[in-house]
JSON list of C-alpha atoms in Angstrom, two decimals:
[
{"chain": "A", "resi": 1, "resn": "MET", "atom": "CA", "xyz": [-9.04, 3.89, -8.29]},
{"chain": "A", "resi": 2, "resn": "ALA", "atom": "CA", "xyz": [-8.39, 1.04, -5.86]},
{"chain": "A", "resi": 3, "resn": "LEU", "atom": "CA", "xyz": [-6.62, -2.27, -6.31]},
{"chain": "A", "resi": 4, "resn": "THR", "atom": "CA", "xyz": [-9.21, -5.02, -5.80]},
{"chain": "A", "resi": 5, "resn": "LYS", "atom": "CA", "xyz": [-8.85, -8.67, -4.91]},
{"chain": "A", "resi": 6, "resn": "ALA", "atom": "CA", "xyz": [-9.84, -9.52, -8.51]},
{"chain": "A", "resi": 7, "resn": "ASP", "atom": "CA", "xyz": [-7.02, -7.26, -9.77]},
{"chain": "A", "resi": 8, "resn": "ILE", "atom": "CA", "xyz": [-4.53, -9.02, -7.50]},
{"chain": "A", "resi": 9, "resn": "ILE", "atom": "CA", "xyz": [-5.69, -12.43, -8.71]},
{"chain": "A", "resi": 10, "resn": "ASN", "atom": "CA", "xyz": [-5.40, -11.38, -12.37]},
{"chain": "A", "resi": 11, "resn": "ASP", "atom": "CA", "xyz": [-1.95, -9.84, -11.89]},
{"chain": "A", "resi": 12, "resn": "VAL", "atom": "CA", "xyz": [-0.56, -12.85, -9.99]},
{"chain": "A", "resi": 13, "resn": "MET", "atom": "CA", "xyz": [-2.06, -15.22, -12.57]},
{"chain": "A", "resi": 14, "resn": "ASN", "atom": "CA", "xyz": [-0.53, -13.28, -15.48]},
{"chain": "A", "resi": 15, "resn": "GLU", "atom": "CA", "xyz": [2.87, -12.82, -13.81]},
{"chain": "A", "resi": 16, "resn": "ASN", "atom": "CA", "xyz": [3.29, -16.46, -12.81]},
{"chain": "A", "resi": 17, "resn": "GLY", "atom": "CA", "xyz": [1.32, -18.41, -15.41]},
{"chain": "A", "resi": 18, "resn": "TYR", "atom": "CA", "xyz": [-0.83, -20.14, -12.80]},
{"chain": "A", "resi": 19, "resn": "SER", "atom": "CA", "xyz": [-4.40, -21.17, -13.49]},
{"chain": "A", "resi": 20, "resn": "ARG", "atom": "CA", "xyz": [-7.17, -18.88, -12.24]},
{"chain": "A", "resi": 21, "resn": "ARG", "atom": "CA", "xyz": [-8.20, -21.59, -9.74]},
{"chain": "A", "resi": 22, "resn": "GLN", "atom": "CA", "xyz": [-4.67, -21.96, -8.32]},
{"chain": "A", "resi": 23, "resn": "THR", "atom": "CA", "xyz": [-4.21, -18.22, -8.07]},
{"chain": "A", "resi": 24, "resn": "THR", "atom": "CA", "xyz": [-7.60, -17.61, -6.45]},
{"chain": "A", "resi": 25, "resn": "ASP", "atom": "CA", "xyz": [-6.98, -20.38, -3.90]},
{"chain": "A", "resi": 26, "resn": "THR", "atom": "CA", "xyz": [-3.53, -18.99, -3.09]},
{"chain": "A", "resi": 27, "resn": "VAL", "atom": "CA", "xyz": [-4.70, -15.39, -2.66]},
{"chain": "A", "resi": 28, "resn": "GLU", "atom": "CA", "xyz": [-7.71, -16.50, -0.57]},
{"chain": "A", "resi": 29, "resn": "THR", "atom": "CA", "xyz": [-5.46, -18.66, 1.63]},
{"chain": "A", "resi": 30, "resn": "LEU", "atom": "CA", "xyz": [-3.05, -15.77, 2.18]},
{"chain": "A", "resi": 31, "resn": "LEU", "atom": "CA", "xyz": [-5.83, -13.35, 3.11]},
{"chain": "A", "resi": 32, "resn": "GLU", "atom": "CA", "xyz": [-7.44, -15.87, 5.48]},
{"chain": "A", "resi": 33, "resn": "LEU", "atom": "CA", "xyz": [-4.08, -16.48, 7.16]},
{"chain": "A", "resi": 34, "resn": "ILE", "atom": "CA", "xyz": [-3.61, -12.73, 7.68]},
{"chain": "A", "resi": 35, "resn": "LYS", "atom": "CA", "xyz": [-7.18, -12.37, 9.04]},
{"chain": "A", "resi": 36, "resn": "LYS", "atom": "CA", "xyz": [-6.78, -15.31, 11.47]},
{"chain": "A", "resi": 37, "resn": "THR", "atom": "CA", "xyz": [-3.46, -13.99, 12.74]},
{"chain": "A", "resi": 38, "resn": "LEU", "atom": "CA", "xyz": [-4.86, -10.50, 13.35]},
{"chain": "A", "resi": 39, "resn": "ALA", "atom": "CA", "xyz": [-8.02, -11.91, 14.95]},
{"chain": "A", "resi": 40, "resn": "SER", "atom": "CA", "xyz": [-5.83, -13.82, 17.42]},
{"chain": "A", "resi": 41, "resn": "GLY", "atom": "CA", "xyz": [-4.19, -10.52, 18.40]},
{"chain": "A", "resi": 42, "resn": "GLU", "atom": "CA", "xyz": [-0.83, -11.15, 16.72]},
{"chain": "A", "resi": 43, "resn": "ASP", "atom": "CA", "xyz": [0.90, -8.71, 14.39]},
{"chain": "A", "resi": 44, "resn": "VAL", "atom": "CA", "xyz": [1.58, -9.50, 10.72]},
{"chain": "A", "resi": 45, "resn": "LEU", "atom": "CA", "xyz": [5.00, -8.40, 9.44]},
{"chain": "A", "resi": 46, "resn": "ILE", "atom": "CA", "xyz": [5.68, -8.60, 5.70]},
{"chain": "A", "resi": 47, "resn": "SER", "atom": "CA", "xyz": [9.33, -7.71, 5.07]},
{"chain": "A", "resi": 48, "resn": "GLY", "atom": "CA", "xyz": [9.76, -4.93, 2.54]},
{"chain": "A", "resi": 49, "resn": "PHE", "atom": "CA", "xyz": [6.05, -4.08, 2.73]},
{"chain": "A", "resi": 50, "resn": "GLY", "atom": "CA", "xyz": [4.97, -3.25, 6.27]},
{"chain": "A", "resi": 51, "resn": "LYS", "atom": "CA", "xyz": [3.40, -4.33, 9.53]},
{"chain": "A", "resi": 52, "resn": "PHE", "atom": "CA", "xyz": [-0.27, -4.78, 10.43]},
{"chain": "A", "resi": 53, "resn": "CYS", "atom": "CA", "xyz": [-0.90, -4.38, 14.18]},
{"chain": "A", "resi": 54, "resn": "VAL", "atom": "CA", "xyz": [-3.96, -4.88, 16.35]},
{"chain": "A", "resi": 55, "resn": "LYS", "atom": "CA", "xyz": [-4.41, -1.99, 18.79]},
{"chain": "A", "resi": 56, "resn": "SER", "atom": "CA", "xyz": [-6.95, -1.67, 21.60]},
{"chain": "A", "resi": 57, "resn": "LYS", "atom": "CA", "xyz": [-8.89, 1.55, 21.90]},
{"chain": "A", "resi": 58, "resn": "LYS", "atom": "CA", "xyz": [-10.41, 2.50, 25.23]},
{"chain": "A", "resi": 59, "resn": "GLU", "atom": "CA", "xyz": [-14.00, 3.58, 25.73]},
{"chain": "A", "resi": 60, "resn": "ARG", "atom": "CA", "xyz": [-14.23, 7.26, 24.91]},
{"chain": "A", "resi": 61, "resn": "ARG", "atom": "CA", "xyz": [-16.65, 10.13, 24.60]},
{"chain": "A", "resi": 62, "resn": "GLY", "atom": "CA", "xyz": [-17.83, 10.85, 21.07]},
{"chain": "A", "resi": 63, "resn": "ARG", "atom": "CA", "xyz": [-20.43, 12.99, 19.33]},
{"chain": "A", "resi": 64, "resn": "ASN", "atom": "CA", "xyz": [-23.49, 11.83, 17.42]},
{"chain": "A", "resi": 65, "resn": "PRO", "atom": "CA", "xyz": [-23.18, 13.69, 14.08]},
{"chain": "A", "resi": 66, "resn": "SER", "atom": "CA", "xyz": [-26.91, 13.69, 13.39]},
{"chain": "A", "resi": 67, "resn": "THR", "atom": "CA", "xyz": [-28.01, 15.11, 16.78]},
{"chain": "A", "resi": 68, "resn": "GLY", "atom": "CA", "xyz": [-24.82, 16.77, 17.98]},
{"chain": "A", "resi": 69, "resn": "GLY", "atom": "CA", "xyz": [-25.29, 15.08, 21.36]},
{"chain": "A", "resi": 70, "resn": "ASP", "atom": "CA", "xyz": [-22.58, 13.38, 23.39]},
{"chain": "A", "resi": 71, "resn": "MET", "atom": "CA", "xyz": [-22.36, 9.60, 23.44]},
{"chain": "A", "resi": 72, "resn": "MET", "atom": "CA", "xyz": [-19.96, 6.96, 24.72]},
{"chain": "A", "resi": 73, "resn": "LEU", "atom": "CA", "xyz": [-18.10, 4.89, 22.15]},
{"chain": "A", "resi": 74, "resn": "LYS", "atom": "CA", "xyz": [-17.36, 1.33, 23.27]},
{"chain": "A", "resi": 75, "resn": "ALA", "atom": "CA", "xyz": [-13.87, -0.05, 23.68]},
{"chain": "A", "resi": 76, "resn": "ARG", "atom": "CA", "xyz": [-12.77, -1.80, 20.50]},
{"chain": "A", "resi": 77, "resn": "LYS", "atom": "CA", "xyz": [-9.83, -3.17, 18.58]},
{"chain": "A", "resi": 78, "resn": "VAL", "atom": "CA", "xyz": [-8.54, -1.64, 15.36]},
{"chain": "A", "resi": 79, "resn": "VAL", "atom": "CA", "xyz": [-5.97, -2.73, 12.79]},
{"chain": "A", "resi": 80, "resn": "THR", "atom": "CA", "xyz": [-3.23, -0.25, 11.96]},
{"chain": "A", "resi": 81, "resn": "PHE", "atom": "CA", "xyz": [-0.64, -0.42, 9.19]},
{"chain": "A", "resi": 82, "resn": "THR", "atom": "CA", "xyz": [2.88, 0.93, 9.23]},
{"chain": "A", "resi": 83, "resn": "CYS", "atom": "CA", "xyz": [4.72, 0.75, 5.93]},
{"chain": "A", "resi": 84, "resn": "SER", "atom": "CA", "xyz": [8.34, -0.35, 5.72]},
{"chain": "A", "resi": 85, "resn": "GLY", "atom": "CA", "xyz": [11.12, 2.04, 4.81]},
{"chain": "A", "resi": 86, "resn": "ILE", "atom": "CA", "xyz": [11.50, 0.26, 1.47]},
{"chain": "A", "resi": 87, "resn": "LEU", "atom": "CA", "xyz": [7.82, 0.82, 0.60]},
{"chain": "A", "resi": 88, "resn": "ARG", "atom": "CA", "xyz": [7.96, 4.43, 1.83]},
{"chain": "A", "resi": 89, "resn": "ASP", "atom": "CA", "xyz": [10.95, 5.12, -0.41]},
{"chain": "A", "resi": 90, "resn": "LYS", "atom": "CA", "xyz": [9.24, 3.48, -3.41]},
{"chain": "A", "resi": 91, "resn": "ILE", "atom": "CA", "xyz": [6.09, 5.58, -2.86]},
{"chain": "A", "resi": 92, "resn": "ASN", "atom": "CA", "xyz": [8.18, 8.75, -2.61]},
{"chain": "A", "resi": 93, "resn": "GLY", "atom": "CA", "xyz": [10.32, 7.91, -5.66]},
{"chain": "A", "resi": 94, "resn": "VAL", "atom": "CA", "xyz": [13.52, 7.61, -3.65]},
{"chain": "A", "resi": 95, "resn": "GLY", "atom": "CA", "xyz": [16.19, 5.18, -4.79]}
]
């Protein structure tokens, strides 16, 4: 099971007593801010949670799974996530 944007909105609304409209606008604004920052090539650091980084991948040789033939994969950018030590400890039940 995955946590969805709707789940986040409901949880924030219930925890803070905000209206659905306020909560939806706030969550949407936060996500747009994160997307814009990553799209500009900057990292996003959320203390106690983790860091989202944009990494460049070079052009590389790949394999077409349907034909088994070689192909070249274009250079591209990917987003990586590194969790903070606090989050890692929480996930592992430490502390």
